[in-house]
Amino acid sequence: MTTITVQVDNEQNAVLLEKMLKALSFVEDVDIKKTNVEMVEEPKGSYTKLKKILDTTEGNNLFTDIKNPSEWQKDLRDEWERNL
């Protein structure tokens, strides 16, 4: 018998990997050991990093003064063209 140790970056991926391994006919046992439970998990992708920042700030109050988003974007583009 051979033992393989794998480290996974978050619990969601660990659960998925555990299910996949248990589904294999040649895997006898899957032993899960959780470490560093008290550490704060850092998001990996840029979307999740931005979402985390917006969630911790008052992100819901951003851009509330914009009544017409299309007109607002058009004004931004016009401003950029003038600066060239």
Short mmCIF file of N, CA and C in Angstrom, two decimals:
data_model
loop_
_atom_site.label_atom_id
_atom_site.label_comp_id
_atom_site.label_asym_id
_atom_site.label_seq_id
_atom_site.Cartn_x
_atom_site.Cartn_y
_atom_site.Cartn_z
N MET A 1 0.85 -1.17 0.00
CA MET A 1 0.00 0.00 0.00
C MET A 1 0.90 1.24 0.00
N THR A 2 0.45 2.31 -0.68
CA THR A 2 1.16 3.58 -0.76
C THR A 2 0.27 4.68 -0.21
N THR A 3 0.88 5.60 0.55
CA THR A 3 0.15 6.73 1.11
C THR A 3 0.59 8.00 0.41
N ILE A 4 -0.38 8.82 0.04
CA ILE A 4 -0.11 10.10 -0.63
C ILE A 4 -0.66 11.21 0.25
N THR A 5 0.13 12.24 0.48
CA THR A 5 -0.31 13.41 1.25
C THR A 5 -0.52 14.57 0.29
N VAL A 6 -1.68 15.21 0.41
CA VAL A 6 -2.03 16.31 -0.49
C VAL A 6 -2.47 17.50 0.36
N GLN A 7 -1.99 18.69 0.02
CA GLN A 7 -2.45 19.91 0.68
C GLN A 7 -3.36 20.66 -0.29
N VAL A 8 -4.51 21.08 0.22
CA VAL A 8 -5.49 21.78 -0.61
C VAL A 8 -5.69 23.18 -0.03
N ASP A 9 -5.87 24.18 -0.90
CA ASP A 9 -5.88 25.57 -0.45
C ASP A 9 -7.11 26.01 0.32
N ASN A 10 -8.26 25.34 0.16
CA ASN A 10 -9.43 25.72 0.95
C ASN A 10 -10.32 24.52 1.20
N GLU A 11 -11.25 24.67 2.12
CA GLU A 11 -12.07 23.53 2.54
C GLU A 11 -13.02 23.06 1.45
N GLN A 12 -13.52 23.98 0.65
CA GLN A 12 -14.43 23.61 -0.43
C GLN A 12 -13.73 22.66 -1.41
N ASN A 13 -12.50 22.98 -1.78
CA ASN A 13 -11.75 22.11 -2.68
C ASN A 13 -11.40 20.79 -2.00
N ALA A 14 -11.16 20.83 -0.69
CA ALA A 14 -10.85 19.60 0.04
C ALA A 14 -12.03 18.65 0.04
N VAL A 15 -13.23 19.18 0.22
CA VAL A 15 -14.43 18.35 0.20
C VAL A 15 -14.63 17.74 -1.18
N LEU A 16 -14.42 18.54 -2.21
CA LEU A 16 -14.56 18.03 -3.58
C LEU A 16 -13.54 16.93 -3.86
N LEU A 17 -12.30 17.15 -3.47
CA LEU A 17 -11.27 16.14 -3.69
C LEU A 17 -11.58 14.87 -2.90
N GLU A 18 -12.05 15.00 -1.69
CA GLU A 18 -12.40 13.83 -0.87
C GLU A 18 -13.48 13.00 -1.56
N LYS A 19 -14.51 13.65 -2.08
CA LYS A 19 -15.58 12.93 -2.79
C LYS A 19 -15.04 12.21 -4.02
N MET A 20 -14.15 12.89 -4.75
CA MET A 20 -13.59 12.28 -5.95
C MET A 20 -12.75 11.06 -5.60
N LEU A 21 -11.93 11.17 -4.56
CA LEU A 21 -11.07 10.06 -4.16
C LEU A 21 -11.89 8.87 -3.66
N LYS A 22 -12.92 9.13 -2.89
CA LYS A 22 -13.76 8.04 -2.37
C LYS A 22 -14.50 7.31 -3.49
N ALA A 23 -14.72 8.00 -4.61
CA ALA A 23 -15.42 7.38 -5.73
C ALA A 23 -14.52 6.41 -6.51
N LEU A 24 -13.21 6.51 -6.33
CA LEU A 24 -12.29 5.63 -7.05
C LEU A 24 -12.25 4.25 -6.38
N SER A 25 -12.31 3.23 -7.19
CA SER A 25 -12.39 1.86 -6.66
C SER A 25 -11.09 1.41 -5.99
N PHE A 26 -9.95 1.93 -6.40
CA PHE A 26 -8.68 1.48 -5.86
C PHE A 26 -8.22 2.28 -4.63
N VAL A 27 -8.98 3.28 -4.19
CA VAL A 27 -8.64 4.05 -2.99
C VAL A 27 -9.28 3.36 -1.79
N GLU A 28 -8.46 2.94 -0.85
CA GLU A 28 -8.96 2.22 0.32
C GLU A 28 -9.53 3.14 1.39
N ASP A 29 -8.85 4.25 1.66
CA ASP A 29 -9.29 5.13 2.74
C ASP A 29 -8.85 6.56 2.44
N VAL A 30 -9.67 7.52 2.88
CA VAL A 30 -9.32 8.94 2.75
C VAL A 30 -9.34 9.52 4.16
N ASP A 31 -8.18 10.05 4.58
CA ASP A 31 -8.04 10.62 5.92
C ASP A 31 -7.84 12.12 5.79
N ILE A 32 -8.76 12.89 6.37
CA ILE A 32 -8.71 14.35 6.28
C ILE A 32 -8.14 14.93 7.58
N LYS A 33 -7.13 15.77 7.46
CA LYS A 33 -6.54 16.46 8.60
C LYS A 33 -6.62 17.96 8.33
N LYS A 34 -7.32 18.69 9.19
CA LYS A 34 -7.43 20.14 9.03
C LYS A 34 -6.32 20.80 9.83
N THR A 35 -5.63 21.74 9.18
CA THR A 35 -4.57 22.50 9.85
C THR A 35 -4.81 23.98 9.61
N ASN A 36 -4.24 24.80 10.48
CA ASN A 36 -4.33 26.25 10.34
C ASN A 36 -5.76 26.75 10.24
N VAL A 37 -6.64 26.19 11.07
CA VAL A 37 -8.05 26.55 11.04
C VAL A 37 -8.25 28.01 11.43
N GLU A 38 -7.39 28.55 12.28
CA GLU A 38 -7.56 29.90 12.79
C GLU A 38 -7.02 30.96 11.84
N MET A 39 -6.33 30.57 10.78
CA MET A 39 -5.80 31.54 9.83
C MET A 39 -6.91 32.07 8.94
N VAL A 40 -6.81 33.33 8.56
CA VAL A 40 -7.77 33.94 7.65
C VAL A 40 -7.44 33.49 6.24
N GLU A 41 -8.45 33.03 5.54
CA GLU A 41 -8.23 32.56 4.17
C GLU A 41 -8.17 33.74 3.22
N GLU A 42 -7.12 33.83 2.46
CA GLU A 42 -6.94 34.91 1.50
C GLU A 42 -7.53 34.50 0.15
N PRO A 43 -8.42 35.30 -0.42
CA PRO A 43 -8.98 34.95 -1.73
C PRO A 43 -7.89 34.90 -2.80
N LYS A 44 -8.03 34.00 -3.75
CA LYS A 44 -7.01 33.81 -4.77
C LYS A 44 -7.23 34.68 -6.01
N GLY A 45 -8.46 34.70 -6.54
CA GLY A 45 -8.72 35.42 -7.78
C GLY A 45 -9.00 36.89 -7.57
N SER A 46 -8.84 37.67 -8.63
CA SER A 46 -9.07 39.12 -8.52
C SER A 46 -10.54 39.42 -8.22
N TYR A 47 -11.46 38.64 -8.79
CA TYR A 47 -12.88 38.87 -8.52
C TYR A 47 -13.18 38.69 -7.04
N THR A 48 -12.69 37.62 -6.45
CA THR A 48 -12.98 37.38 -5.04
C THR A 48 -12.28 38.39 -4.14
N LYS A 49 -11.10 38.88 -4.55
CA LYS A 49 -10.43 39.92 -3.78
C LYS A 49 -11.25 41.21 -3.79
N LEU A 50 -11.72 41.59 -4.98
CA LEU A 50 -12.54 42.79 -5.07
C LEU A 50 -13.84 42.65 -4.30
N LYS A 51 -14.46 41.47 -4.41
CA LYS A 51 -15.72 41.24 -3.70
C LYS A 51 -15.51 41.32 -2.19
N LYS A 52 -14.41 40.77 -1.71
CA LYS A 52 -14.12 40.83 -0.29
C LYS A 52 -13.93 42.27 0.17
N ILE A 53 -13.22 43.06 -0.62
CA ILE A 53 -13.00 44.47 -0.28
C ILE A 53 -14.32 45.22 -0.25
N LEU A 54 -15.14 45.02 -1.28
CA LEU A 54 -16.43 45.71 -1.32
C LEU A 54 -17.35 45.27 -0.19
N ASP A 55 -17.28 43.99 0.18
CA ASP A 55 -18.10 43.51 1.28
C ASP A 55 -17.68 44.11 2.62
N THR A 56 -16.39 44.35 2.79
CA THR A 56 -15.92 44.90 4.06
C THR A 56 -16.09 46.41 4.13
N THR A 57 -16.22 47.07 2.99
CA THR A 57 -16.44 48.51 2.98
C THR A 57 -17.92 48.78 2.75
N GLU A 58 -18.23 50.01 2.54
CA GLU A 58 -19.62 50.37 2.25
C GLU A 58 -19.82 50.33 0.74
N GLY A 59 -19.58 49.18 0.13
CA GLY A 59 -19.66 49.03 -1.31
C GLY A 59 -21.04 49.23 -1.88
N ASN A 60 -22.06 49.02 -1.07
CA ASN A 60 -23.43 49.19 -1.55
C ASN A 60 -23.78 50.65 -1.80
N ASN A 61 -23.01 51.56 -1.23
CA ASN A 61 -23.29 52.99 -1.38
C ASN A 61 -22.50 53.63 -2.51
N LEU A 62 -21.70 52.85 -3.21
CA LEU A 62 -20.92 53.39 -4.32
C LEU A 62 -21.83 53.68 -5.52
N PHE A 63 -21.54 54.73 -6.21
CA PHE A 63 -22.23 55.10 -7.46
C PHE A 63 -23.72 55.37 -7.28
N THR A 64 -24.16 55.71 -6.09
CA THR A 64 -25.59 55.98 -5.89
C THR A 64 -26.03 57.28 -6.54
N ASP A 65 -25.07 58.17 -6.81
CA ASP A 65 -25.41 59.45 -7.42
C ASP A 65 -25.57 59.35 -8.94
N ILE A 66 -25.27 58.20 -9.53
CA ILE A 66 -25.39 58.02 -10.99
C ILE A 66 -26.82 57.63 -11.31
N LYS A 67 -27.49 58.50 -12.05
CA LYS A 67 -28.89 58.24 -12.41
C LYS A 67 -29.01 57.49 -13.74
N ASN A 68 -28.13 57.82 -14.69
CA ASN A 68 -28.16 57.20 -16.02
C ASN A 68 -26.77 56.65 -16.31
N PRO A 69 -26.55 55.34 -16.09
CA PRO A 69 -25.21 54.76 -16.28
C PRO A 69 -24.65 54.92 -17.69
N SER A 70 -25.50 54.84 -18.70
CA SER A 70 -25.01 54.99 -20.08
C SER A 70 -24.48 56.40 -20.33
N GLU A 71 -25.21 57.39 -19.85
CA GLU A 71 -24.77 58.77 -20.01
C GLU A 71 -23.49 59.03 -19.21
N TRP A 72 -23.40 58.45 -18.03
CA TRP A 72 -22.22 58.60 -17.18
C TRP A 72 -20.98 58.03 -17.89
N GLN A 73 -21.11 56.84 -18.49
CA GLN A 73 -20.00 56.24 -19.23
C GLN A 73 -19.63 57.07 -20.45
N LYS A 74 -20.64 57.59 -21.14
CA LYS A 74 -20.38 58.43 -22.32
C LYS A 74 -19.60 59.67 -21.92
N ASP A 75 -19.97 60.28 -20.81
CA ASP A 75 -19.24 61.46 -20.32
C ASP A 75 -17.79 61.11 -19.98
N LEU A 76 -17.57 59.93 -19.40
CA LEU A 76 -16.20 59.49 -19.10
C LEU A 76 -15.37 59.34 -20.37
N ARG A 77 -15.97 58.72 -21.38
CA ARG A 77 -15.24 58.52 -22.64
C ARG A 77 -14.94 59.86 -23.31
N ASP A 78 -15.90 60.78 -23.28
CA ASP A 78 -15.67 62.10 -23.86
C ASP A 78 -14.54 62.81 -23.14
N GLU A 79 -14.49 62.67 -21.83
CA GLU A 79 -13.44 63.29 -21.05
C GLU A 79 -12.07 62.72 -21.41
N TRP A 80 -11.99 61.41 -21.66
CA TRP A 80 -10.73 60.76 -22.01
C TRP A 80 -10.25 61.26 -23.37
N GLU A 81 -11.18 61.42 -24.32
CA GLU A 81 -10.81 61.86 -25.67
C GLU A 81 -10.26 63.28 -25.65
N ARG A 82 -10.79 64.12 -24.77
CA ARG A 82 -10.32 65.49 -24.69
C ARG A 82 -8.89 65.58 -24.15
N ASN A 83 -8.53 64.64 -23.30
CA ASN A 83 -7.20 64.67 -22.68
C ASN A 83 -6.10 64.10 -23.58
N LEU A 84 -6.47 63.51 -24.70
CA LEU A 84 -5.45 62.93 -25.59
C LEU A 84 -4.78 63.99 -26.36
#
